XYZ file of C-alpha atoms in Angstrom:
739
model
C -3.955 -40.372 86.004
C -5.893 -37.699 85.168
C -3.005 -35.922 84.330
C -1.084 -38.730 82.410
C -4.238 -39.428 80.108
C -4.329 -35.931 79.471
C -0.861 -35.536 78.012
C -1.428 -38.799 76.249
C -4.645 -37.875 74.311
C -3.143 -35.090 72.960
C -0.353 -36.389 72.258
C -2.490 -38.827 70.401
C -3.816 -36.048 68.114
C -1.302 -33.688 68.143
C 1.521 -36.656 66.741
C 1.776 -39.156 63.944
C 1.183 -42.317 65.188
C 2.951 -45.835 63.670
C 6.241 -44.940 64.493
C 6.160 -48.343 66.517
C 7.862 -51.553 65.039
C 4.568 -53.287 64.300
C 3.119 -50.693 62.309
C 6.401 -50.226 60.156
C 6.441 -53.956 59.821
C 2.876 -53.513 58.748
C 3.485 -50.667 55.913
C 6.227 -53.170 54.320
C 3.324 -55.455 53.546
C 1.624 -55.495 50.340
C -1.775 -54.794 52.247
C -0.579 -51.332 53.461
C -2.160 -48.237 52.282
C -1.564 -43.968 52.512
C -3.223 -44.176 55.644
C -2.715 -47.181 57.121
C -0.375 -45.881 60.123
C -3.426 -43.344 61.118
C -5.316 -44.258 64.363
C -8.231 -44.027 62.556
C -6.910 -47.293 60.815
C -5.044 -48.981 63.891
C -8.291 -48.519 66.399
C -9.864 -51.686 64.398
C -6.594 -53.981 64.612
C -6.202 -52.744 68.641
C -9.687 -52.937 69.255
C -10.309 -56.518 67.710
C -7.386 -57.062 69.969
C -9.216 -55.755 72.958
C -12.176 -57.759 72.027
C -10.380 -61.022 72.022
C -8.796 -60.200 75.599
C -12.306 -59.191 76.995
C -13.691 -62.322 75.403
C -11.213 -64.663 77.572
C -11.521 -62.664 80.448
C -15.513 -61.777 81.329
C -18.670 -62.067 79.891
C -20.390 -59.838 77.126
C -23.607 -57.584 77.538
C -26.359 -56.451 76.135
C -27.242 -52.758 76.318
C -30.068 -50.574 75.636
C -30.159 -46.708 75.642
C -33.344 -44.918 74.776
C -34.511 -46.749 71.784
C -31.089 -48.358 70.618
C -30.060 -51.707 71.246
C -26.249 -53.013 71.970
C -24.724 -56.191 71.681
C -20.879 -56.290 72.773
C -20.820 -59.669 71.031
C -22.156 -58.409 67.693
C -19.903 -55.193 68.301
C -16.943 -57.510 68.656
C -17.609 -59.575 65.467
C -18.238 -56.254 63.247
C -15.026 -54.911 64.144
C -13.045 -57.935 63.517
C -14.691 -58.205 60.374
C -14.100 -54.237 59.820
C -10.482 -54.934 60.680
C -10.481 -58.027 57.945
C -12.256 -56.101 55.551
C -9.920 -52.886 55.606
C -6.571 -55.577 55.285
C -8.656 -56.955 51.858
C -9.112 -53.090 50.842
C -12.824 -53.308 50.799
C -14.322 -50.182 50.077
C -16.956 -50.512 52.401
C -14.758 -51.221 55.320
C -12.365 -48.020 54.579
C -15.079 -45.892 54.843
C -15.171 -46.601 58.353
C -11.750 -45.208 59.271
C -12.008 -42.816 56.367
C -14.869 -40.841 58.322
C -12.647 -40.450 61.532
C -11.467 -36.964 62.716
C -7.965 -36.324 61.708
C -5.160 -34.698 63.499
C -6.236 -31.331 64.985
C -5.207 -28.256 62.689
C -5.227 -25.037 64.095
C -5.315 -25.949 68.158
C -3.659 -23.465 69.230
C -5.686 -20.811 67.522
C -8.698 -22.617 69.485
C -9.876 -24.942 66.832
C -10.531 -28.100 68.952
C -12.976 -30.373 66.836
C -12.215 -32.214 64.239
C -15.685 -33.469 63.295
C -14.865 -36.067 60.485
C -17.751 -37.139 58.008
C -20.855 -37.644 59.328
C -22.799 -38.441 56.793
C -20.313 -41.011 55.230
C -20.326 -42.614 58.643
C -23.995 -43.591 59.345
C -24.463 -44.322 55.530
C -21.628 -46.542 55.560
C -22.802 -50.293 55.582
C -21.251 -53.560 54.670
C -21.239 -55.669 51.406
C -21.445 -59.014 53.261
C -24.336 -61.122 54.059
C -23.669 -59.994 57.877
C -25.059 -56.352 57.938
C -22.813 -53.568 59.465
C -24.090 -50.341 59.922
C -21.874 -47.359 60.775
C -22.321 -45.334 63.922
C -20.967 -41.489 64.427
C -19.965 -40.647 67.847
C -18.319 -37.063 68.911
C -15.543 -38.230 71.218
C -14.307 -35.824 73.935
C -10.511 -36.272 74.719
C -8.995 -34.404 78.022
C -6.408 -32.073 76.811
C -6.161 -29.895 80.097
C -2.889 -30.740 81.357
C -0.932 -30.839 78.446
C -2.358 -27.250 77.808
C -1.490 -26.284 81.055
C 2.308 -27.444 80.096
C 2.629 -25.548 76.881
C 5.214 -22.656 77.391
C 3.329 -19.382 76.272
C 4.414 -16.830 74.548
C 5.771 -13.494 76.577
C 3.308 -11.464 74.892
C 0.065 -13.495 75.188
C -1.433 -11.762 77.607
C -0.979 -8.475 76.064
C -2.317 -10.063 72.466
C -5.208 -11.160 74.430
C -6.832 -9.227 77.386
C -10.270 -10.903 77.508
C -10.254 -13.362 80.036
C -9.190 -16.430 77.734
C -8.994 -20.166 79.621
C -7.216 -23.234 78.029
C -8.998 -25.457 76.242
C -9.973 -28.897 78.052
C -11.694 -31.099 75.473
C -10.726 -31.617 71.932
C -13.545 -33.635 70.354
C -12.797 -35.979 67.583
C -15.503 -37.454 65.412
C -14.977 -41.652 65.270
C -17.064 -43.962 63.357
C -17.918 -47.559 64.966
C -20.194 -50.216 64.026
C -23.726 -49.318 65.860
C -24.080 -52.439 67.649
C -21.101 -50.706 70.203
C -22.548 -49.134 73.013
C -20.920 -45.758 74.163
C -19.298 -47.559 76.984
C -17.863 -50.561 75.083
C -16.742 -47.439 72.561
C -15.220 -45.826 75.445
C -13.098 -48.461 76.621
C -11.803 -49.720 73.164
C -10.704 -46.123 72.643
C -8.674 -45.575 76.028
C -7.086 -49.500 75.269
C -5.971 -47.997 72.010
C -4.815 -44.784 73.103
C -2.990 -47.211 75.845
C -1.439 -49.767 73.436
C 0.403 -46.128 71.948
C 0.989 -44.132 75.042
C 1.053 -46.229 78.261
C -1.552 -48.270 80.255
C -1.943 -45.986 83.125
C -4.515 -43.990 81.012
C -6.998 -46.730 81.537
C -7.703 -46.125 84.907
C -9.000 -42.499 83.890
C -12.512 -42.220 85.088
C -12.605 -39.714 82.257
C -15.720 -40.454 80.235
C -14.568 -40.086 76.010
C -17.681 -40.967 74.704
C -21.272 -41.181 75.937
C -24.682 -41.920 74.473
C -25.793 -38.799 74.044
C -23.355 -38.055 71.610
C -23.733 -41.180 69.316
C -25.907 -41.554 66.227
C -26.591 -44.069 63.230
C -28.887 -44.090 60.794
C -32.388 -45.248 61.630
C -36.109 -45.571 60.707
C -38.080 -42.558 61.884
C -40.474 -43.476 64.328
C -43.246 -40.293 64.945
C -44.358 -39.915 68.307
C -47.631 -38.740 69.216
C -46.867 -34.998 69.395
C -45.123 -35.329 65.911
C -48.376 -36.643 64.345
C -50.227 -34.319 66.129
C -47.882 -31.407 64.760
C -47.919 -32.802 61.092
C -51.991 -32.938 60.983
C -52.078 -29.203 62.424
C -49.824 -27.556 60.173
C -51.636 -29.551 57.100
C -54.652 -28.584 58.507
C -53.638 -24.579 58.775
C -52.357 -24.817 55.130
C -55.540 -26.175 53.924
C -57.416 -23.725 56.153
C -55.156 -21.105 54.253
C -56.183 -22.740 50.460
C -59.833 -23.589 51.227
C -60.451 -19.793 52.541
C -58.513 -18.247 49.543
C -60.489 -20.009 46.827
C -63.607 -18.682 48.874
C -62.458 -15.169 48.602
C -61.734 -15.547 45.083
C -64.669 -16.909 44.031
C -66.769 -14.444 45.961
C -65.143 -11.449 44.781
C -65.718 -12.804 41.373
C -68.911 -13.172 41.797
C -69.178 -9.874 43.427
C -71.195 -11.593 46.546
C -70.738 -10.702 50.285
C -67.967 -12.700 52.338
C -68.270 -13.903 55.554
C -65.801 -12.912 57.558
C -64.839 -16.070 59.240
C -64.517 -18.023 56.232
C -61.588 -15.054 54.778
C -59.791 -15.496 58.324
C -57.339 -17.545 56.540
C -57.519 -16.008 52.967
C -54.163 -15.351 51.529
C -56.042 -12.590 49.674
C -57.426 -10.799 52.265
C -54.351 -10.923 54.141
C -51.274 -10.634 52.230
C -52.754 -6.874 51.244
C -52.417 -6.095 54.978
C -49.247 -6.667 55.095
C -47.697 -5.442 51.714
C -50.158 -2.528 50.978
C -48.684 0.738 52.316
C -51.163 3.482 52.264
C -49.583 7.046 53.824
C -52.192 7.854 56.387
C -52.041 11.887 57.483
C -53.490 10.882 60.805
C -52.507 12.725 64.308
C -52.863 8.990 66.000
C -50.437 7.775 63.641
C -46.795 7.939 64.685
C -44.894 6.479 61.490
C -41.397 6.991 62.474
C -42.220 4.184 64.935
C -41.893 1.864 61.983
C -38.221 2.517 60.995
C -37.234 2.356 64.889
C -39.112 -1.014 65.244
C -37.611 -2.526 61.804
C -33.695 -1.278 62.413
C -34.518 -2.555 66.079
C -35.313 -5.876 64.794
C -32.356 -6.110 62.229
C -29.953 -5.159 65.489
C -31.784 -7.991 67.527
C -30.803 -11.098 64.954
C -27.364 -9.020 64.072
C -26.796 -9.490 68.016
C -27.980 -12.907 68.066
C -26.519 -13.904 65.106
C -23.069 -13.294 66.419
C -23.896 -15.381 69.988
C -24.523 -18.293 67.522
C -21.647 -17.421 65.457
C -19.177 -17.969 68.185
C -20.166 -21.304 69.090
C -19.476 -22.364 65.356
C -16.087 -24.470 64.884
C -13.965 -21.795 63.940
C -10.457 -22.674 62.818
C -9.728 -19.553 64.301
C -11.789 -19.175 67.079
C -9.240 -17.349 69.202
C -9.623 -14.233 66.742
C -12.748 -13.945 69.089
C -10.686 -12.739 72.192
C -8.919 -9.948 69.879
C -12.522 -9.314 68.471
C -13.588 -8.253 71.534
C -11.584 -5.059 72.099
C -12.680 -3.678 68.688
C -14.844 -0.896 68.360
C -16.975 -3.095 65.964
C -17.390 -5.478 68.743
C -19.560 -2.966 70.867
C -22.786 -3.361 68.494
C -22.908 -6.768 69.559
C -21.826 -6.642 73.381
C -23.927 -3.269 73.972
C -26.508 -4.587 71.508
C -28.981 -5.049 74.378
C -29.515 -1.563 74.467
C -32.096 -2.402 71.330
C -34.476 -4.168 73.697
C -34.640 -0.624 75.574
C -35.600 1.017 72.388
C -38.665 -1.404 72.524
C -39.703 -1.026 76.012
C -39.771 2.389 75.651
C -42.120 2.247 72.377
C -44.395 -0.258 74.637
C -44.702 2.317 77.032
C -45.544 4.964 74.765
C -48.210 2.998 72.747
C -50.005 1.567 75.830
C -50.134 5.026 77.489
C -51.305 6.312 73.822
C -53.551 3.651 72.957
C -55.470 3.473 76.401
C -56.130 6.970 77.050
C -57.456 6.829 73.152
C -59.849 4.265 74.283
C -60.483 5.892 77.942
C -61.175 8.850 75.464
C -63.766 7.164 73.891
C -65.795 5.527 76.755
C -65.074 8.364 79.141
C -62.250 6.998 81.264
C -63.498 3.319 81.361
C -61.125 0.457 80.520
C -62.742 -2.998 80.027
C -59.503 -4.451 82.157
C -60.544 -8.175 81.503
C -61.101 -7.908 77.754
C -58.404 -5.924 77.245
C -56.176 -8.815 78.847
C -57.998 -11.233 76.753
C -57.489 -9.563 73.570
C -53.513 -9.099 74.365
C -52.950 -12.666 74.997
C -55.310 -13.798 72.022
C -52.946 -11.934 69.605
C -49.442 -12.930 71.252
C -49.860 -16.404 72.141
C -50.522 -18.133 68.706
C -47.354 -17.543 66.859
C -45.455 -18.730 70.526
C -47.550 -21.640 70.901
C -46.787 -22.948 67.067
C -43.161 -22.045 67.655
C -43.135 -24.178 70.913
C -44.986 -27.055 69.164
C -42.367 -26.881 66.184
C -39.611 -27.504 69.336
C -41.140 -30.074 70.702
C -42.519 -32.304 68.026
C -40.270 -31.796 64.398
C -37.557 -29.743 65.472
C -35.422 -32.934 66.418
C -35.628 -33.733 62.536
C -34.396 -30.730 61.290
C -30.680 -31.244 61.516
C -28.268 -33.921 62.697
C -24.546 -34.295 62.739
C -21.802 -33.145 64.952
C -22.904 -29.904 66.072
C -26.803 -30.812 66.373
C -25.386 -32.972 69.734
C -24.251 -29.505 70.906
C -26.551 -26.601 69.287
C -29.604 -28.882 68.662
C -31.183 -29.327 71.931
C -33.693 -26.686 72.315
C -36.320 -29.490 72.248
C -34.750 -30.697 75.654
C -34.964 -27.076 77.274
C -38.829 -27.046 76.189
C -39.459 -30.267 77.908
C -40.137 -29.048 81.196
C -40.448 -25.205 80.691
C -43.085 -25.056 77.519
C -46.072 -24.175 80.035
C -44.190 -21.203 81.512
C -43.582 -19.423 78.233
C -46.876 -20.105 77.139
C -48.285 -18.063 80.516
C -45.400 -15.375 80.228
C -43.831 -15.963 83.646
C -40.732 -17.815 81.891
C -38.115 -15.020 82.822
C -38.920 -15.515 86.776
C -39.795 -19.582 86.539
C -36.977 -20.955 84.307
C -34.588 -17.843 83.523
C -31.830 -20.711 82.816
C -33.764 -22.799 80.581
C -36.142 -20.668 78.867
C -38.178 -22.319 75.976
C -37.457 -20.001 73.143
C -34.555 -18.144 75.085
C -35.600 -14.757 73.215
C -39.125 -15.061 74.804
C -38.014 -13.736 78.104
C -39.099 -10.351 76.513
C -42.844 -11.505 75.826
C -43.114 -12.411 79.320
C -41.895 -8.918 80.788
C -43.548 -6.782 78.288
C -46.701 -8.769 78.922
C -46.370 -8.613 82.824
C -45.827 -4.931 82.365
C -49.088 -4.901 80.210
C -50.807 -6.669 83.509
C -49.561 -3.675 85.586
C -50.154 -0.877 83.386
C -53.899 -0.413 84.719
C -52.096 0.576 87.582
C -50.424 3.900 85.999
C -52.607 4.518 83.049
C -55.952 4.768 85.379
C -54.081 7.519 87.797
C -52.657 9.263 85.306
C -55.992 9.754 83.216
C -57.849 10.812 86.332
C -55.369 12.563 88.099
C -52.604 14.119 85.336
C -49.520 15.145 86.577
C -50.202 14.841 90.032
C -49.793 10.598 89.305
C -46.156 11.424 88.052
C -45.030 11.565 91.312
C -45.477 8.180 92.530
C -44.482 6.791 89.019
C -41.382 8.799 89.016
C -40.927 7.202 92.847
C -41.218 3.897 91.270
C -38.987 4.560 88.064
C -35.855 5.710 90.698
C -36.635 2.626 93.293
C -36.194 0.387 90.378
C -32.909 2.301 89.073
C -31.670 1.713 92.602
C -32.891 -1.647 92.857
C -30.382 -2.643 89.500
C -27.610 -0.534 91.087
C -27.459 -2.524 94.456
C -27.841 -6.035 92.664
C -24.673 -5.045 90.647
C -22.826 -3.942 93.851
C -24.068 -6.793 95.873
C -23.118 -9.403 93.172
C -19.989 -7.670 91.864
C -21.481 -7.493 88.399
C -18.842 -6.277 85.988
C -18.928 -3.245 83.603
C -18.779 -5.829 80.276
C -20.905 -9.183 80.361
C -17.924 -10.956 78.844
C -15.722 -10.008 81.506
C -18.281 -11.388 84.222
C -17.398 -14.513 85.705
C -21.704 -14.980 86.701
C -23.005 -14.388 83.372
C -25.633 -16.566 84.004
C -26.586 -14.946 87.332
C -26.271 -11.668 86.087
C -28.655 -12.306 83.692
C -31.116 -14.149 85.911
C -30.940 -10.906 88.177
C -30.583 -7.902 86.040
C -31.243 -8.719 82.520
C -34.234 -11.094 82.745
C -36.469 -9.776 85.356
C -39.661 -7.545 85.080
C -38.511 -5.132 87.862
C -35.031 -4.021 86.165
C -37.231 -2.905 82.826
C -39.632 -0.834 84.596
C -37.514 2.487 84.235
C -37.247 2.678 80.228
C -40.805 0.859 80.388
C -41.992 4.202 82.310
C -40.280 6.637 80.506
C -42.314 5.648 77.719
C -45.673 6.064 79.313
C -44.748 8.941 80.517
C -43.738 10.456 77.254
C -46.610 9.234 75.758
C -48.916 10.922 78.379
C -47.274 14.352 77.434
C -47.314 13.446 74.017
C -51.416 12.467 73.668
C -52.156 15.408 76.240
C -50.147 18.064 75.033
C -48.796 17.179 71.578
C -51.411 15.289 69.689
C -52.518 16.988 66.664
C -50.340 19.479 66.831
C -46.880 20.509 65.679
C -45.078 22.690 68.741
C -42.281 24.805 67.165
C -38.981 25.352 67.969
C -36.194 27.148 66.862
C -33.394 25.714 65.023
C -30.532 26.106 66.882
C -32.660 23.966 69.870
C -33.664 21.561 67.491
C -29.758 21.077 66.353
C -29.036 21.281 69.992
C -31.525 18.267 70.721
C -30.520 16.177 67.953
C -26.698 16.615 69.420
C -27.361 15.892 72.685
C -29.372 12.734 71.524
C -26.646 11.080 69.159
C -24.313 12.060 71.636
C -25.748 10.176 74.671
C -26.475 7.403 71.968
C -23.072 7.223 71.115
C -21.962 7.488 74.912
C -24.265 4.306 75.582
C -22.926 2.359 72.982
C -19.283 3.012 73.099
C -18.572 5.016 76.223
C -17.029 1.915 77.726
C -15.057 0.976 75.176
C -11.446 2.417 76.439
C -12.082 -0.083 79.374
C -11.742 -3.475 77.634
C -8.820 -2.379 75.933
C -5.284 -4.389 76.521
C -3.343 -1.886 78.906
C -6.894 -0.110 80.431
C -6.993 -0.714 84.094
C -10.152 -2.993 85.003
C -13.334 -0.394 85.885
C -14.041 -0.329 89.666
C -17.552 -2.093 90.343
C -19.529 0.936 91.213
C -18.987 1.847 87.466
C -20.651 -1.058 86.381
C -23.539 -0.586 88.834
C -24.050 2.699 87.366
C -23.648 2.128 83.666
C -26.259 -0.683 83.699
C -29.265 1.116 84.632
C -28.053 5.168 83.609
C -27.646 3.834 80.157
C -30.854 1.799 79.513
C -32.765 5.175 80.615
C -30.798 7.794 78.747
C -30.491 5.295 75.731
C -34.551 5.313 76.034
C -34.958 9.413 76.882
C -32.890 9.863 73.587
C -35.399 7.572 71.707
C -38.113 9.815 72.665
C -36.301 13.141 71.516
C -36.225 11.049 68.066
C -39.877 10.139 68.140
C -40.820 13.967 69.478
C -38.918 15.859 67.040
C -39.872 13.483 64.122
C -43.648 13.874 65.240
C -43.353 17.660 65.575
C -41.799 18.131 61.825
C -37.931 18.417 63.222
C -36.818 15.107 61.858
C -35.620 16.384 58.554
C -34.313 13.258 56.847
C -34.355 11.315 59.644
C -37.948 11.256 59.699
C -38.489 10.778 56.261
C -36.339 7.721 56.426
C -37.756 6.478 59.482
C -41.255 6.830 57.966
C -40.352 5.626 54.433
C -43.223 3.182 53.350
C -41.138 0.084 53.161
C -40.757 -0.243 57.185
C -44.519 0.192 57.450
C -44.576 -3.537 55.646
C -41.775 -4.724 57.115
C -43.067 -3.805 60.618
C -46.130 -5.781 60.470
C -43.473 -8.769 59.975
C -41.475 -7.752 63.326
C -43.197 -9.801 65.764
C -43.078 -13.108 63.873
C -39.811 -12.456 63.323
C -38.718 -11.849 66.527
C -40.032 -15.237 68.069
C -38.908 -17.517 65.023
C -35.355 -15.867 64.489
C -33.806 -17.501 67.038
C -35.082 -20.896 66.401
C -33.602 -20.322 62.547
C -30.323 -19.370 63.718
C -29.639 -22.665 65.855
C -30.983 -25.052 63.551
C -28.464 -23.396 60.463
C -25.814 -23.574 62.629
C -26.568 -27.187 64.174
C -26.777 -28.142 60.857
C -23.084 -27.518 60.071
C -20.901 -30.247 59.404
C -17.796 -28.693 58.647
C -15.230 -26.166 59.617
C -15.737 -22.313 59.719
C -14.015 -19.325 59.933
C -14.338 -16.294 62.600
C -14.528 -12.843 61.158
C -17.014 -9.997 60.742
C -17.375 -10.586 56.525
C -18.618 -14.207 57.668
C -20.992 -13.423 60.441
C -22.491 -10.933 58.130
C -23.048 -13.680 55.517
C -24.609 -15.818 58.189
C -26.372 -12.523 58.911
C -27.999 -12.343 55.349
C -28.677 -15.878 55.652
C -30.467 -16.016 58.620
C -32.239 -12.884 58.371
C -33.983 -13.986 54.749
C -34.651 -17.414 55.869
C -36.111 -15.790 58.671
C -38.409 -13.255 57.227
C -39.598 -15.981 54.591
C -40.762 -17.860 57.426
C -42.331 -15.018 59.152
C -44.379 -14.390 55.462
C -45.680 -17.782 56.259
C -46.190 -17.212 59.642
C -48.138 -14.205 59.536
C -50.237 -15.058 56.523
C -51.116 -18.988 58.576
C -51.304 -17.375 62.319
C -51.231 -14.002 63.009
C -53.395 -12.539 60.407
C -56.309 -15.048 61.176
C -56.393 -14.786 64.542
C -56.836 -10.998 64.119
C -59.584 -11.606 61.473
C -61.253 -14.220 63.659
C -61.257 -11.901 66.664
C -62.616 -9.473 64.622
C -65.199 -11.278 63.417
C -66.192 -12.316 66.746
C -65.838 -9.339 68.567
C -66.284 -6.924 65.869
C -65.298 -3.334 66.247
C -66.159 -1.033 68.974
C -65.901 2.181 67.553
C -64.173 3.449 64.940
C -60.837 1.860 66.325
C -60.273 -1.340 68.706
C -59.789 -1.473 72.156
C -57.002 0.442 72.963
C -54.898 -1.675 75.460
C -56.356 -4.633 73.690
C -55.238 -3.885 70.557
C -52.039 -2.472 72.256
C -51.577 -5.779 73.341
C -51.254 -7.299 69.963
C -48.326 -4.571 69.281
C -47.414 -4.581 72.976
C -45.631 -8.046 72.469
C -42.915 -6.031 72.241
C -44.239 -2.639 72.871
C -47.614 -1.939 73.281
C -49.299 -1.117 70.460
C -50.534 2.490 69.673
C -54.486 3.841 69.107
C -55.798 2.939 65.902
C -56.169 5.218 63.082
C -59.695 6.238 63.071
C -60.561 5.298 59.830
C -60.501 1.460 59.464
C -58.961 -0.485 61.522
C -56.099 -2.329 60.204
C -53.873 -4.938 62.248
C -50.463 -4.993 62.217
C -48.486 -7.431 64.205
C -46.445 -5.776 66.623
C -43.003 -7.271 67.717
C -41.182 -7.779 71.117
C -37.844 -7.598 72.114
C -34.808 -9.585 71.244
C -33.488 -12.265 74.281
C -30.100 -12.563 76.077
C -27.677 -10.840 74.274
C -28.892 -8.045 72.661
C -32.889 -8.248 73.246
C -34.877 -7.563 69.892
C -38.679 -6.509 69.990
C -41.133 -4.451 67.910
C -44.395 -2.851 68.239
C -46.765 -2.081 66.240
C -45.615 1.119 64.967
C -48.647 2.823 63.995
C -51.257 1.095 66.515
C -53.662 3.002 64.085
C -54.947 0.691 61.198
C -54.583 1.908 58.195
C-alpha cells in the first residue's frame, strides 16, 4: 500500500489535475476560473463530499491539541461554506486555495518543498456572519517509491560523488479552516488523492499532516517565563539609562562616581570597547587580536553554510557537487579554527597564571579563580538561554519555522547543563545553544588547569614529561576512536555523523592536545622570551613561515583529492591519523605565527594582525560567539520563499548574519558583559596592578584563557569562545592585559 501511495502522491504533484470528466464539465460552466482545475481548488469540493459521507457513517469528534481546540462538525461546515463561496467567486474564499503550494518546480534538482503563502493563509477570514479563519499546515507527501522508479542518467553517479540519497518526502503548504484538526485534514487530503489516483491509498499508515506543523493566527498568551524575560530585559535597559544619566551628571559636576552606580553606564563601558590605545607592553601579545577576530569570522562563515544548506533551495542538489570544490574545504575543514582558540586558551591560561603566581610568590587562589571565571562567562550565556526559552518562539513563524525554529525545544530539558558547562557530555545530541559545547570544554580545561600550571611553575621543564605523555595518550585515544567506530576522513561522508561528533568533536579529552600545546608554548614564551626579542637569521625566519603556511595549507586542502569523484575512498587509518594530527599541526603553525610576531619576525603579517581595529573588534568576540548561531537560525527560520544555492548567495547571507550579530553583540557587551566586569571590580577590587590571572583568564578563556593583564590599568575585554559543530569558533581575550 505504501508503495502505491508514494507513486500516487508524487503523481498528484507532478501531473496536472483535472483531466477527468467531472473537472471538464466544471470548467465549461460559468463559474470556472483559470485555477479551478488545480488540486487546491478541487480539494474543497472533494473534502465536502468526504464530510457528507463521514456524517452518514460515523460520529464527529471534538479534539484538543496543546492550546488549540478542534471540532469536526465545524470543520465540515466551514469547508462546505468555503466550497460554495469559491463557486461564487468570493475573494475571501478564493484566498484559501490561492495560498496552497503548487506543483513542484525543480524536483529533480532537490527542490522538495512548495511552501505556498503562509501569511495570506493565516490572515484569511470569511466576510460572512460565520467566522472562518485560515490555518496553515505543511503536509508531507511520501515520494520514496516514485523516486526509486525513476531511471536516472547514466552519468548521475559521476556527476555527484558525494553520497546523495533520493528524497523521501515532498512538503506541500496547504490552507484549511482553523476548526480542522490535523488528523481530520490528513483524512481529507488522502481522500482527495484517492479520488484521482485510486482507493488503495486510503489504507496507507503514512501521516501527511501533523499538529506540530499546523498553525493559525491566535492571540499571544504570555507564559510566566515570557513575562519574566520582558521584565528582566526592561530592567536592564532601565539600569543602562539610569546609570548613564548618573555618569553624565557626575562628569559635568566633576564629582566622584561610585563604581557600582556606573557599572551599567554606556558612557563608561562604550569607550572600553571602542577606544584603542597602543600599549607597548611585553605582557601584551597584540597579534592574538587579529587571530581571534579572523577565527570568529570563520566560525560565523562555517555555521552560516550549515544553516544555508537547510534552506528551501530550488537547486539543492548543487550542494553535492559543491562539496567537491576546493572552496568547500574552508567549510569542511573549518573546524580547525577551534584548534586556534584552544591553542590561544592554553597559552593565555599559562601566561596569565604565571603572572599571578609571580606576583603571589607561587600561590594560586583556586576557588576565587574558578568563581571569577564562572561569573564572567555565565551572564551572557544565561541571557541567551533565557531568550531561547521565552521570547524566541515569538521571533518568527512560517513553514521554515516548523523545521528550523526548534531551539526552544532543545533547551527545555538541557538548559541546566549549559549553565554548569557539562552539556558536551550530558546532552551531546541536544545541546542548548549548540555552539556552547566549546564553552563546556574550555571551562572544564580551565578547572583542570592547576594540575598542569602548578607543576610547571614549581618544577619547570621536568613537568613537561608527564604533560607530553598526557598529550600523546589523548591523541592515541582519538586515533583509536576513529578505528573502532569506522569513522571516515571527511565528516560529510560519514554514516555516523552524530556519533562522530559525540565521541571525537565534543569531548574534552579529544581537545586536550591542542590546549596543552598552547600551555607548553605559553610556558616557554613566559619563562624564556618575555620582555625580549629573540634574534633569528632571515633564512630561518623565511623557513619558519614557509613551513607554518605549508602545514596549514596541508591541513586545510591536503585531503581534498580524496573527495573527488574519480578518487578511491581513503582507508580508515588515514582518517584516524589525519583527525588528531591535523589539529596538533595546525596548533603548532599558529604557535609559530604568535612567536614570530612577538619577536619582531612577523613583518606585514604582524602589522595586520596587530591592527588597532582588531583590538576593539576582539572585545566583542565572546558575545558574538554566544549569539551568532541564534541569529542565523532565526533569520533562516523566518524565510517564506524559495532560495538559491551558490557561494555568492551564501556570502550575502554571511554579511547579513554577521551584521546583525555584531549589532546584537554590542548591545550584549554593554548590557551584560561589561556591567558584570564593573560590578566584579567594584566588589573585589583589583589585587595588584592587575587582576588575578586565572580569574581574568577565565573571562578570556571562554574561548581561550585570558592573558595576563597589562600592568597599567586593568581594562576588561570580553573574550570569546570557539564555534560549534562544524567549525568551532571561540575567541580569546587576546591581550590579557587591560590597557
